[in-house]
Coordinates of C-alpha atoms in Angstrom, one line a residue:
X1 CA -47.8 -95.1 76.6
X2 CA -50.9 -93.0 77.1
X3 CA -52.5 -95.8 79.2
X4 CA -49.4 -96.0 81.4
X5 CA -49.6 -92.2 82.1
X6 CA -53.3 -92.6 82.9
X7 CA -52.6 -95.4 85.4
X8 CA -49.9 -93.2 87.0
X9 CA -52.4 -90.3 87.3
X10 CA -55.1 -92.6 88.7
X11 CA -52.6 -94.0 91.3
X12 CA -51.6 -90.5 92.3
X13 CA -55.2 -89.4 92.6
X14 CA -56.0 -92.4 94.8
X15 CA -53.0 -91.7 97.0
X16 CA -53.9 -88.1 97.3
X17 CA -57.5 -88.9 98.3
X18 CA -56.3 -91.3 101.0
X19 CA -53.9 -88.6 102.2
X20 CA -56.7 -86.1 102.5
X21 CA -58.9 -88.5 104.4
X22 CA -56.0 -89.4 106.7
X23 CA -55.2 -85.8 107.4
X24 CA -58.8 -84.7 108.0
X25 CA -59.5 -83.1 111.5
X26 CA -63.0 -84.8 111.6
X27 CA -63.6 -88.5 112.0
X28 CA -64.4 -90.0 108.6
X29 CA -65.9 -93.5 108.4
X30 CA -66.8 -95.3 105.2
X31 CA -69.1 -98.4 105.2
X32 CA -70.0 -100.9 102.5
X33 CA -73.6 -101.8 101.7
X34 CA -73.5 -104.4 104.5
X35 CA -72.4 -101.7 106.9
X36 CA -68.9 -103.2 107.3
X37 CA -66.1 -100.7 107.8
X38 CA -64.2 -99.8 104.6
X39 CA -62.3 -96.8 105.9
X40 CA -61.5 -95.6 109.4
X41 CA -59.2 -92.5 109.5
X42 CA -56.9 -91.5 112.3
X43 CA -59.4 -88.9 113.5
X44 CA -61.9 -91.7 113.9
X45 CA -59.4 -93.7 115.9
X46 CA -58.9 -90.7 118.2
X47 CA -62.6 -89.9 118.6
X48 CA -63.9 -93.4 119.1
X49 CA -60.9 -95.3 120.6
X50 CA -60.9 -98.3 118.2
X51 CA -57.8 -98.7 115.9
X52 CA -58.6 -99.1 112.2
X53 CA -57.0 -102.5 112.1
X54 CA -59.5 -103.8 114.6
X55 CA -62.6 -102.6 112.7
X56 CA -61.8 -102.9 109.0
X57 CA -64.2 -105.5 107.4
X58 CA -66.4 -105.6 110.6
X59 CA -69.4 -103.7 111.8
X60 CA -68.5 -100.8 114.1
X61 CA -70.4 -101.0 117.5
X62 CA -71.0 -97.3 117.5
X63 CA -74.8 -96.9 117.5
X64 CA -76.7 -97.4 120.8
X65 CA -79.6 -99.9 120.5
X66 CA -82.2 -97.3 121.2
X67 CA -80.9 -95.2 118.3
X68 CA -80.8 -98.0 115.7
X69 CA -84.2 -97.0 114.2
X70 CA -82.9 -93.5 113.7
X71 CA -79.7 -94.8 112.2
X72 CA -81.6 -97.1 109.7
X73 CA -83.9 -94.2 108.8
X74 CA -80.9 -92.0 108.0
X75 CA -79.4 -94.8 105.7
X76 CA -82.7 -95.2 103.9
X77 CA -82.9 -91.5 103.3
X78 CA -79.3 -91.4 102.0
X79 CA -80.0 -94.3 99.7
X80 CA -82.8 -92.4 98.0
X81 CA -80.6 -89.4 97.4
X82 CA -79.4 -86.4 99.4
X83 CA -77.4 -85.9 102.6
X84 CA -78.5 -86.2 106.2
X85 CA -77.0 -84.1 109.0
X86 CA -78.1 -84.6 112.7
X87 CA -77.0 -84.4 116.3
X88 CA -77.0 -87.8 118.0
X89 CA -75.0 -90.1 120.3
X90 CA -72.4 -92.7 119.6
X91 CA -70.3 -95.1 121.7
X92 CA -66.6 -94.9 122.4
X93 CA -64.6 -98.0 122.9
X94 CA -64.6 -97.5 126.7
X95 CA -68.4 -97.4 126.7
X96 CA -68.7 -93.6 127.0
X97 CA -71.6 -92.0 125.1
X98 CA -70.4 -89.0 122.9
X99 CA -72.6 -86.2 121.8
X100 CA -71.7 -85.9 118.1
X101 CA -72.8 -84.1 114.9
X102 CA -72.8 -86.6 112.0
X103 CA -73.2 -85.9 108.3
X104 CA -74.0 -89.0 106.2
X105 CA -74.0 -89.3 102.4
X106 CA -74.0 -92.1 99.9
X107 CA -70.8 -93.6 98.4
X108 CA -71.5 -94.1 94.7
X109 CA -69.6 -94.9 91.5
X110 CA -69.4 -92.4 88.7
X111 CA -72.4 -94.2 87.1
X112 CA -74.5 -93.9 90.3
X113 CA -74.2 -97.4 91.7
X114 CA -74.4 -97.5 95.5
X115 CA -71.2 -98.8 97.1
X116 CA -71.9 -97.8 100.7
X117 CA -72.0 -94.8 103.0
X118 CA -69.7 -92.1 104.3
X119 CA -70.2 -90.4 107.7
X120 CA -68.3 -87.5 109.1
X121 CA -68.3 -87.0 112.9
X122 CA -67.3 -84.2 115.2
X123 CA -68.1 -83.4 118.8
X124 CA -71.0 -81.0 119.3
X125 CA -69.1 -79.2 122.1
X126 CA -66.8 -77.9 119.4
X127 CA -69.8 -76.5 117.6
X128 CA -70.9 -74.8 120.8
X129 CA -67.4 -73.2 121.3
X130 CA -67.4 -72.0 117.7
X131 CA -70.9 -70.7 118.0
X132 CA -70.0 -68.8 121.2
X133 CA -67.1 -67.1 119.4
X134 CA -69.3 -66.2 116.5
X135 CA -72.0 -64.8 118.8
X136 CA -69.5 -62.7 120.7
X137 CA -68.0 -61.4 117.4
X138 CA -71.4 -60.7 116.0
X139 CA -72.4 -58.8 119.2
X140 CA -69.2 -56.7 119.1
X141 CA -69.6 -56.0 115.4
X142 CA -73.2 -54.9 116.0
X143 CA -72.0 -52.7 118.8
X144 CA -69.3 -51.3 116.6
X145 CA -71.9 -50.3 114.1
X146 CA -73.8 -48.4 116.8
X147 CA -70.5 -46.8 118.0
X148 CA -69.6 -45.7 114.5
X149 CA -73.1 -44.2 114.2
X150 CA -72.6 -42.2 117.4
X151 CA -69.2 -41.0 116.4
X152 CA -70.2 -39.9 112.9
X153 CA -73.3 -38.1 114.3
X154 CA -71.0 -35.7 116.3
X155 CA -69.1 -32.9 114.6
X156 CA -67.3 -31.4 117.6
X157 CA -63.8 -32.9 117.3
X158 CA -62.9 -33.1 121.0
X159 CA -66.1 -34.8 121.9
X160 CA -65.6 -37.2 119.0
X161 CA -62.1 -38.2 120.2
X162 CA -63.3 -38.8 123.8
X163 CA -66.1 -41.0 122.5
X164 CA -63.6 -43.0 120.4
X165 CA -61.5 -43.6 123.5
X166 CA -64.5 -44.7 125.6
X167 CA -65.8 -46.9 122.8
X168 CA -62.3 -48.4 122.4
X169 CA -62.3 -49.7 126.0
X170 CA -65.9 -51.0 125.6
X171 CA -65.2 -53.0 122.4
X172 CA -61.8 -54.4 123.2
X173 CA -62.2 -54.9 127.0
X174 CA -59.3 -52.6 127.6
X175 CA -58.9 -51.0 131.1
X176 CA -58.2 -47.6 129.6
X177 CA -57.9 -45.9 126.3
X178 CA -56.6 -42.8 124.6
X179 CA -56.4 -40.9 121.3
X180 CA -53.2 -39.1 120.3
X181 CA -52.7 -36.6 117.5
X182 CA -49.6 -36.6 115.3
X183 CA -48.2 -33.1 115.2
X184 CA -45.1 -33.2 113.0
X185 CA -42.5 -35.0 115.1
X186 CA -44.6 -35.0 118.3
X187 CA -47.6 -36.8 119.7
X188 CA -50.3 -35.1 121.8
X189 CA -52.9 -36.9 124.0
X190 CA -56.2 -35.2 123.1
X191 CA -58.8 -37.9 124.1
X192 CA -58.9 -40.3 127.0
X193 CA -61.0 -42.7 129.0
X194 CA -60.1 -44.0 132.5
X195 CA -56.9 -42.0 132.5
X196 CA -56.0 -39.1 134.8
X197 CA -57.3 -35.7 133.5
X198 CA -53.9 -34.3 134.4
X199 CA -52.1 -35.9 131.5
X200 CA -54.6 -34.7 128.8
X201 CA -52.5 -32.5 126.4
X202 CA -49.2 -34.3 127.3
X203 CA -46.8 -34.7 124.5
X204 CA -44.1 -37.2 123.5
X205 CA -41.5 -37.7 120.8
X206 CA -43.0 -39.4 117.7
X207 CA -39.8 -41.2 116.6
X208 CA -39.2 -43.1 119.8
X209 CA -42.9 -43.8 120.5
X210 CA -44.9 -47.0 119.8
X211 CA -46.7 -44.9 117.1
X212 CA -43.4 -44.2 115.4
X213 CA -42.5 -47.9 115.6
X214 CA -45.9 -48.8 114.1
X215 CA -45.5 -46.3 111.2
X216 CA -42.1 -47.7 110.4
X217 CA -43.6 -51.3 110.0
X218 CA -46.3 -50.1 107.6
X219 CA -49.0 -52.1 109.5
X220 CA -52.3 -50.6 110.7
X221 CA -52.1 -52.1 114.3
X222 CA -49.5 -53.4 116.7
X223 CA -49.5 -55.3 120.0
X224 CA -46.8 -54.5 122.5
X225 CA -46.3 -56.4 125.8
X226 CA -43.9 -56.0 128.7
X227 CA -43.7 -54.2 132.1
X228 CA -40.7 -51.9 132.4
X229 CA -40.7 -50.5 128.9
X230 CA -44.4 -49.6 128.9
X231 CA -44.1 -47.6 132.0
X232 CA -42.0 -45.0 130.2
X233 CA -45.1 -43.8 128.3
X234 CA -46.3 -40.6 129.9
X235 CA -49.9 -41.5 129.4
X236 CA -49.5 -45.1 130.5
X237 CA -50.5 -44.2 134.1
X238 CA -52.3 -47.5 134.8
X239 CA -51.4 -49.9 137.6
X240 CA -50.5 -53.4 136.4
X241 CA -50.3 -52.4 132.8
X242 CA -48.8 -55.3 130.7
X243 CA -50.1 -54.8 127.1
X244 CA -50.8 -51.9 124.8
X245 CA -52.5 -52.2 121.5
X246 CA -52.0 -49.3 119.0
X247 CA -53.9 -48.5 115.8
X248 CA -53.3 -45.8 113.3
X249 CA -56.2 -43.4 112.3
X250 CA -55.7 -41.9 108.8
X251 CA -57.4 -38.9 107.2
X252 CA -57.2 -38.4 103.5
X253 CA -54.8 -41.4 103.3
X254 CA -52.3 -39.8 105.7
X255 CA -51.7 -40.8 109.4
X256 CA -53.6 -38.3 111.5
X257 CA -53.4 -39.9 115.0
X258 CA -53.5 -43.2 116.9
X259 CA -55.7 -45.1 119.3
X260 CA -54.1 -46.6 122.5
X261 CA -55.9 -49.6 124.2
X262 CA -54.2 -50.3 127.6
X263 CA -54.6 -53.7 129.3
X264 CA -53.9 -54.4 133.0
X265 CA -56.3 -57.3 133.7
X266 CA -57.1 -59.3 130.6
X267 CA -55.1 -60.3 127.5
X268 CA -56.2 -59.1 124.1
X269 CA -56.4 -61.4 121.0
X270 CA -56.9 -61.2 117.3
X271 CA -60.6 -60.1 117.6
X272 CA -59.5 -57.1 119.8
X273 CA -56.9 -56.1 117.3
X274 CA -59.4 -56.4 114.5
X275 CA -61.9 -54.2 116.3
X276 CA -59.1 -51.7 117.1
X277 CA -58.2 -51.5 113.5
X278 CA -61.9 -51.0 112.4
X279 CA -62.4 -48.3 115.1
X280 CA -59.2 -46.6 114.1
X281 CA -60.4 -46.4 110.5
X282 CA -63.8 -45.0 111.6
X283 CA -62.0 -42.5 113.8
X284 CA -60.2 -41.1 110.8
X285 CA -63.6 -40.9 109.0
X286 CA -65.2 -39.1 112.0
X287 CA -62.3 -36.5 112.0
X288 CA -62.7 -36.1 108.3
X289 CA -66.4 -35.6 108.7
X290 CA -65.9 -32.9 111.3
X291 CA -63.5 -30.9 109.1
X292 CA -65.6 -31.5 105.9
X293 CA -68.7 -30.0 107.6
X294 CA -67.3 -26.5 106.9
X295 CA -67.3 -27.2 103.2
X296 CA -70.8 -28.7 103.1
X297 CA -72.7 -25.8 101.6
X298 CA -70.2 -25.4 98.7
X299 CA -70.0 -29.1 98.0
X300 CA -73.8 -29.3 98.0
X301 CA -73.9 -26.8 95.1
X302 CA -71.3 -28.8 93.2
X303 CA -73.2 -32.1 93.8
X304 CA -76.4 -30.5 92.5
X305 CA -74.7 -29.6 89.3
X306 CA -73.3 -33.1 88.8
X307 CA -76.8 -34.6 89.7
X308 CA -78.5 -32.6 87.0
X309 CA -75.8 -33.1 84.3
X310 CA -75.2 -36.8 84.8
X311 CA -76.0 -39.1 81.9
X312 CA -77.0 -41.8 84.4
X313 CA -80.4 -41.7 85.9
X314 CA -80.1 -40.7 89.6
X315 CA -82.8 -40.8 92.3
X316 CA -82.7 -40.1 96.0
X317 CA -85.2 -41.9 98.3
X318 CA -86.1 -40.9 101.8
X319 CA -86.3 -43.4 104.7
X320 CA -89.7 -44.6 103.7
X321 CA -88.6 -45.4 100.1
X322 CA -90.3 -42.4 98.5
X323 CA -88.5 -40.5 95.8
X324 CA -87.4 -37.0 96.8
X325 CA -85.0 -36.2 93.9
X326 CA -85.2 -37.4 90.3
X327 CA -82.7 -36.0 87.8
X328 CA -83.4 -35.2 84.1
X329 CA -81.6 -38.4 82.9
X330 CA -83.9 -40.5 85.1
X331 CA -86.9 -39.0 83.4
X332 CA -85.5 -39.6 80.0
X333 CA -84.6 -43.3 80.6
X334 CA -87.8 -44.3 82.3
X335 CA -90.3 -42.0 80.5
X336 CA -91.6 -40.7 83.9
X337 CA -91.1 -37.0 84.6
X338 CA -90.1 -35.9 88.0
X339 CA -93.5 -34.5 89.0
X340 CA -95.1 -38.0 88.5
X341 CA -92.5 -39.8 90.5
X342 CA -91.6 -37.6 93.4
X343 CA -93.5 -38.5 96.6
X344 CA -94.0 -42.1 95.6
X345 CA -91.9 -45.2 95.1
X346 CA -89.6 -45.5 92.1
X347 CA -91.2 -47.2 89.0
X348 CA -88.9 -50.3 89.2
X349 CA -87.5 -52.7 91.7
X350 CA -84.4 -51.9 93.7
X351 CA -81.5 -54.1 94.7
X352 CA -80.1 -54.2 98.2
X353 CA -77.6 -51.5 99.0
X354 CA -74.2 -52.3 97.5
X355 CA -75.6 -54.8 95.0
X356 CA -76.6 -54.5 91.3
X357 CA -79.9 -55.5 89.7
X358 CA -80.5 -55.8 86.0
X359 CA -84.2 -55.1 85.0
X360 CA -86.2 -54.6 81.9
X361 CA -88.8 -51.8 81.8
X362 CA -92.2 -52.3 80.1
X363 CA -90.8 -50.2 77.2
X364 CA -88.2 -53.0 76.5
X365 CA -85.3 -50.9 77.8
X366 CA -82.8 -52.7 80.0
X367 CA -81.3 -51.0 83.1
X368 CA -78.4 -51.7 85.5
X369 CA -79.6 -50.4 88.9
X370 CA -77.2 -49.7 91.9
X371 CA -78.2 -48.5 95.4
X372 CA -76.2 -47.0 98.2
X373 CA -77.5 -46.0 101.6
X374 CA -76.4 -42.7 103.2
X375 CA -75.7 -43.6 106.9
X376 CA -76.1 -40.1 108.2
X377 CA -79.6 -39.5 106.8
X378 CA -81.0 -43.0 106.1
X379 CA -81.6 -41.9 102.5
X380 CA -81.0 -44.2 99.5
X381 CA -79.2 -43.0 96.4
X382 CA -80.2 -45.0 93.2
X383 CA -78.0 -44.9 90.1
X384 CA -79.2 -46.6 86.9
X385 CA -78.0 -46.6 83.3
X386 CA -79.2 -47.9 79.9
X387 CA -77.6 -51.3 79.0
X388 CA -80.1 -52.2 76.2
X389 CA -77.4 -52.3 73.5
X390 CA -75.0 -54.3 75.6
X391 CA -77.8 -56.8 76.4
X392 CA -78.6 -57.2 72.7
X393 CA -74.9 -57.8 71.9
X394 CA -74.6 -60.4 74.8
X395 CA -77.6 -62.3 73.5
X396 CA -76.2 -62.2 69.9
X397 CA -72.9 -63.6 71.2
X398 CA -74.6 -66.4 73.0
X399 CA -76.6 -67.4 69.9
X400 CA -73.5 -67.2 67.7
X401 CA -71.5 -69.5 69.9
X402 CA -74.4 -71.9 70.2
X403 CA -74.9 -72.2 66.5
X404 CA -71.3 -72.4 65.4
X405 CA -70.6 -76.0 66.5
X406 CA -74.0 -77.3 65.5
X407 CA -74.0 -75.7 62.0
X408 CA -70.6 -77.2 61.2
X409 CA -71.7 -80.7 61.8
X410 CA -73.9 -81.5 58.8
X411 CA -71.3 -80.9 56.0
X412 CA -68.6 -82.6 58.1
X413 CA -70.9 -85.6 58.6
X414 CA -71.4 -86.1 54.9
X415 CA -67.7 -85.6 54.1
X416 CA -66.8 -88.2 56.8
X417 CA -69.4 -90.7 55.5
X418 CA -68.1 -90.6 51.9
X419 CA -64.5 -90.6 52.9
X420 CA -65.1 -93.6 55.1
X421 CA -66.8 -95.4 52.2
X422 CA -63.9 -94.6 49.9
X423 CA -61.4 -95.8 52.4
X424 CA -63.3 -99.1 53.1
X425 CA -64.6 -100.0 49.7
X426 CA -62.2 -98.3 47.2
X427 CA -61.4 -101.6 45.3
X428 CA -65.0 -102.6 45.2
X429 CA -66.3 -99.3 43.7
X430 CA -66.4 -98.4 40.0
X431 CA -64.5 -95.4 38.8
X432 CA -67.8 -93.6 38.3
X433 CA -68.8 -94.3 41.9
X434 CA -65.5 -93.1 43.2
X435 CA -65.7 -89.9 41.1
X436 CA -69.2 -89.3 42.4
X437 CA -68.1 -89.8 46.0
X438 CA -65.1 -87.4 45.5
X439 CA -67.4 -84.9 43.8
X440 CA -69.8 -85.0 46.8
X441 CA -66.9 -84.5 49.2
X442 CA -65.7 -81.5 47.2
X443 CA -69.2 -80.0 47.1
X444 CA -69.7 -80.4 50.9
X445 CA -66.3 -79.0 51.6
X446 CA -67.2 -76.0 49.5
X447 CA -70.5 -75.7 51.4
X448 CA -68.4 -75.9 54.6
X449 CA -66.3 -73.0 53.5
X450 CA -69.4 -71.0 52.7
X451 CA -70.8 -71.8 56.1
X452 CA -67.7 -70.6 57.9
X453 CA -67.8 -67.3 55.8
X454 CA -71.5 -67.0 56.7
X455 CA -70.8 -67.5 60.5
X456 CA -67.9 -65.0 60.5
X457 CA -70.1 -62.5 58.8
X458 CA -72.7 -63.0 61.5
X459 CA -70.0 -62.6 64.2
X460 CA -68.9 -59.3 62.7
X461 CA -72.4 -58.0 62.4
X462 CA -73.3 -58.9 65.9
X463 CA -76.7 -60.0 64.7
X464 CA -79.4 -61.2 67.2
X465 CA -80.2 -64.2 64.9
X466 CA -78.2 -66.1 62.3
X467 CA -77.9 -63.9 59.1
X468 CA -79.7 -65.3 56.1
X469 CA -79.9 -64.3 52.4
X470 CA -83.1 -63.6 50.6
X471 CA -83.1 -65.6 47.4
X472 CA -84.9 -68.0 45.2
X473 CA -83.9 -71.6 45.4
X474 CA -85.0 -75.2 44.6
X475 CA -86.0 -77.0 47.8
X476 CA -86.1 -80.4 46.0
X477 CA -82.4 -79.9 45.1
X478 CA -81.6 -79.1 48.7
X479 CA -83.4 -82.2 49.9
X480 CA -81.5 -84.4 47.4
X481 CA -78.2 -82.9 48.6
X482 CA -79.1 -83.4 52.3
X483 CA -80.1 -87.0 51.9
X484 CA -77.5 -88.1 49.3
X485 CA -74.8 -89.1 51.8
X486 CA -77.1 -90.6 54.5
X487 CA -77.3 -94.3 53.5
X488 CA -73.7 -94.9 54.5
X489 CA -74.4 -93.7 58.1
X490 CA -76.6 -96.5 59.2
X491 CA -77.4 -100.1 58.2
X492 CA -80.6 -100.1 60.3
X493 CA -82.5 -97.2 58.6
X494 CA -84.2 -96.7 55.3
X495 CA -84.5 -93.2 53.9
X496 CA -87.4 -92.6 51.5
X497 CA -87.9 -89.3 49.7
X498 CA -91.1 -88.2 48.0
X499 CA -91.2 -84.9 46.2
X500 CA -93.6 -84.0 43.3
X501 CA -92.2 -82.9 40.0
X502 CA -94.1 -79.6 40.0
X503 CA -92.8 -78.5 43.5
X504 CA -92.5 -74.7 43.1
X505 CA -89.3 -72.8 44.0
X506 CA -89.2 -71.2 47.5
X507 CA -87.9 -68.0 48.9
X508 CA -85.3 -68.0 51.6
X509 CA -81.6 -69.0 52.1
X510 CA -80.4 -72.2 50.5
X511 CA -77.4 -72.5 52.9
X512 CA -79.5 -72.0 56.0
X513 CA -82.0 -74.6 54.7
X514 CA -79.1 -77.1 54.2
X515 CA -78.2 -76.7 57.8
X516 CA -81.8 -77.0 58.9
X517 CA -82.5 -80.1 56.9
X518 CA -79.2 -81.7 58.1
X519 CA -80.2 -81.2 61.7
X520 CA -83.7 -82.6 61.2
X521 CA -82.4 -85.7 59.5
X522 CA -79.7 -86.1 62.1
X523 CA -82.4 -86.0 64.9
X524 CA -84.5 -88.5 63.0
X525 CA -81.5 -90.9 63.0
X526 CA -80.6 -90.1 66.6
X527 CA -84.0 -90.6 68.1
X528 CA -84.7 -93.8 66.1
X529 CA -82.1 -96.0 67.8
X530 CA -83.8 -99.2 66.7
X531 CA -83.8 -98.2 63.0
X532 CA -86.8 -98.0 60.7
X533 CA -88.1 -95.8 58.0
X534 CA -87.1 -92.1 57.8
X535 CA -89.4 -90.4 55.2
X536 CA -88.9 -87.0 53.7
X537 CA -91.9 -85.6 51.8
X538 CA -92.8 -82.2 50.4
X539 CA -95.9 -80.6 48.7
X540 CA -97.3 -77.2 47.9
X541 CA -99.9 -75.8 50.2
X542 CA -101.5 -72.4 49.5
X543 CA -98.7 -69.9 49.1
X544 CA -96.1 -72.1 50.9
X545 CA -94.2 -75.3 50.5
X546 CA -94.5 -77.9 53.3
X547 CA -91.7 -80.3 54.0
X548 CA -92.0 -83.1 56.6
X549 CA -89.4 -85.4 58.1
X550 CA -91.0 -88.5 59.7
X551 CA -89.2 -91.1 61.9
X552 CA -90.4 -94.2 63.7
X553 CA -88.4 -93.4 66.8
X554 CA -89.3 -92.7 70.5
X555 CA -91.4 -89.6 69.8
X556 CA -91.9 -86.4 71.9
X557 CA -94.3 -86.0 74.7
X558 CA -97.2 -83.5 73.9
X559 CA -96.1 -81.2 76.7
X560 CA -92.5 -81.0 75.2
X561 CA -93.3 -80.4 71.6
X562 CA -92.8 -76.6 72.0
X563 CA -90.2 -76.8 74.7
X564 CA -87.8 -78.8 72.5
X565 CA -87.3 -75.7 70.4
X566 CA -86.0 -73.7 73.4
X567 CA -82.3 -73.5 74.2
X568 CA -80.8 -76.3 76.2
X569 CA -84.1 -78.3 76.3
X570 CA -84.5 -81.9 75.2
X571 CA -87.7 -82.7 76.9
X572 CA -88.1 -84.3 80.4
X573 CA -88.4 -87.8 79.1
X574 CA -85.7 -90.0 80.3
X575 CA -85.7 -91.9 77.0
X576 CA -84.7 -88.7 75.1
X577 CA -82.1 -87.6 77.7
X578 CA -80.1 -90.8 77.3
X579 CA -79.1 -89.7 73.8
X580 CA -76.9 -86.8 75.2
X581 CA -76.4 -83.4 73.7
X582 CA -77.1 -79.9 75.2
X583 CA -80.4 -79.3 73.5
X584 CA -79.4 -76.6 71.0
X585 CA -80.1 -78.3 67.7
X586 CA -83.9 -77.6 67.4
X587 CA -83.4 -74.1 68.8
X588 CA -81.0 -73.5 65.9
X589 CA -83.5 -75.1 63.4
X590 CA -86.3 -72.8 64.5
X591 CA -84.1 -69.7 64.5
X592 CA -82.9 -70.5 60.9
X593 CA -86.5 -71.2 59.8
X594 CA -87.9 -68.0 61.2
X595 CA -85.0 -65.9 59.9
X596 CA -86.1 -67.0 56.4
X597 CA -89.8 -66.1 57.1
X598 CA -90.6 -69.8 57.6
X599 CA -91.6 -72.0 60.6
X600 CA -90.8 -75.4 62.1
X601 CA -93.1 -77.4 64.4
X602 CA -93.0 -80.8 66.0
X603 CA -95.9 -83.2 65.7
X604 CA -96.8 -86.8 66.5
X605 CA -96.4 -89.1 63.5
X606 CA -99.4 -91.4 62.9
X607 CA -98.4 -94.9 64.1
X608 CA -95.7 -93.6 66.4
X609 CA -92.5 -91.5 66.1
X610 CA -92.1 -87.8 65.3
X611 CA -93.0 -85.6 62.4
X612 CA -91.0 -82.4 61.9
X613 CA -92.9 -79.9 59.7
X614 CA -91.0 -77.2 57.9
X615 CA -92.8 -74.5 56.0
X616 CA -91.3 -71.9 53.6
X617 CA -92.9 -69.3 51.4
X618 CA -93.3 -70.0 47.6
X619 CA -91.2 -67.6 45.6
X620 CA -93.4 -65.1 43.8
X621 CA -91.2 -64.8 40.7
X622 CA -91.3 -66.8 37.5
X623 CA -92.2 -70.5 38.0
X624 CA -89.1 -72.7 38.5
X625 CA -89.6 -76.5 38.5
X626 CA -87.2 -79.4 38.4
X627 CA -87.6 -83.2 38.2
X628 CA -89.2 -84.4 41.4
X629 CA -87.7 -87.1 43.6
X630 CA -89.8 -90.1 44.4
X631 CA -88.4 -93.3 45.8
X632 CA -86.6 -95.0 48.5
X633 CA -82.9 -94.6 49.5
X634 CA -81.6 -97.7 51.4
X635 CA -78.3 -98.6 52.9
X636 CA -77.2 -99.9 49.5

């Protein structure tokens, strides 16, 4: 049943993909490796003139002979990876040469096998038209920026409103413009451009006006067309008037007035309405600036009090990037007093205005830095706060999530191995063997429960590394437990364990060592795909105990023997990458080793393969020995 559903989904996906290609506005042509047409969508039929039925299975005669070298070079580049985009020429069916933009990429299976090529075509004249629209829009937006700067630089309200009306006609191409104030239920014309001076100050009823109609719709702008109705406006004294665009200007969130753009010669479009809306918004800002100027002195005193009392570091830079203000919190966070900073650049990098940058100071403290530019003065306000604790918690969370899945695998692998043995060989095993297997499953299940408790404790503590206990334990016993269930996992490997009888006890965490040993042994199996001997050996060395896990596998390149202990790194060797995984296992191993005061390193094994060397401190308490393990463990 599941297979039937999968087939239905695959069929639906295939149909959807064909529908998308068929509906595409651009011509899409798919070729096989012999350059015969596999797919020719309706847009390709319209662009080139050949119906799909005529070309499917054949080579399409699109490429002029003088451009064949170029075409072959593109295909060669695509075969080697990447996408090629270029402007060139292609034939239509009627012999006409078309100027086209073509984007070509490889058509491959999920496994990477080359099936052919896909090219997407469109006429370059469409690009030119789009580019022209973009250029015009960019020019107007740049001009709008200049206009806004001029408006905001003026604090005399009548002058501001006349400038708005004049800028409105420049930006929208209107033949005349005006600004009206909303005075309760009336409108008053207070700013105009290309309208008779005699109508300045004229009033009209708000409710029956276009502004009243616009306010009732709740929209910011409106376009009204016609002839007779528009002539009723007392300020619509413009010959040939056929269209009026109206935009609301708000101050403090409330409608303050409206901009009128009057058109007698040309017709406005969406861009003109957008510019009108933007200018109306800035007109409200300009009015607010003019009225706010009266309160500037009082507000400046309030701002100074906030500046000095803020828990965030705040700095103000002049137009050259030099610090001109540096509040007490900034001095505390960075360690630089104001007299050392003012007059020079800030002691850290800055983001672009409106963006955020996270940086670390030489002291180790992490800061989130924000910048904003003051348009009127060209000054930069920098706000920064201490996020060191949040950064530590974020890293602790990352490590906890990374270790959870990997640390659970070792006990589960042993349980699964013995359970599979019981299931497959129950009748062939003696009662003693069955009891031993069940006992091992119970022990590993208990270890699994302890592991979960351990990880949950680490999550609650928010530790930056896996929490470990400090205790005395028998490393030989841990090795025996780690290797006990391994023979059932592979019929191509032999496991040999050599540990002297007088191996001293070590100091660390037995549970963390279980996890560590399990990961080292798992790697030894994983990277020895052809089988061979896996040897575990331990011996005392000075005040430490050294344990090595040797395999006869593919080995690790010298340049990667440190990098494999980093997160998400397996080494650049393609031989190692084919074994999958996200490269967290050895990172976890080293974290657990160092958390116990030990160390793990990767070495080359004499004769080929890898040697993982694990060192733990000898426990300084009373001597603690057990019977050593010396011998070979085979697949039984």
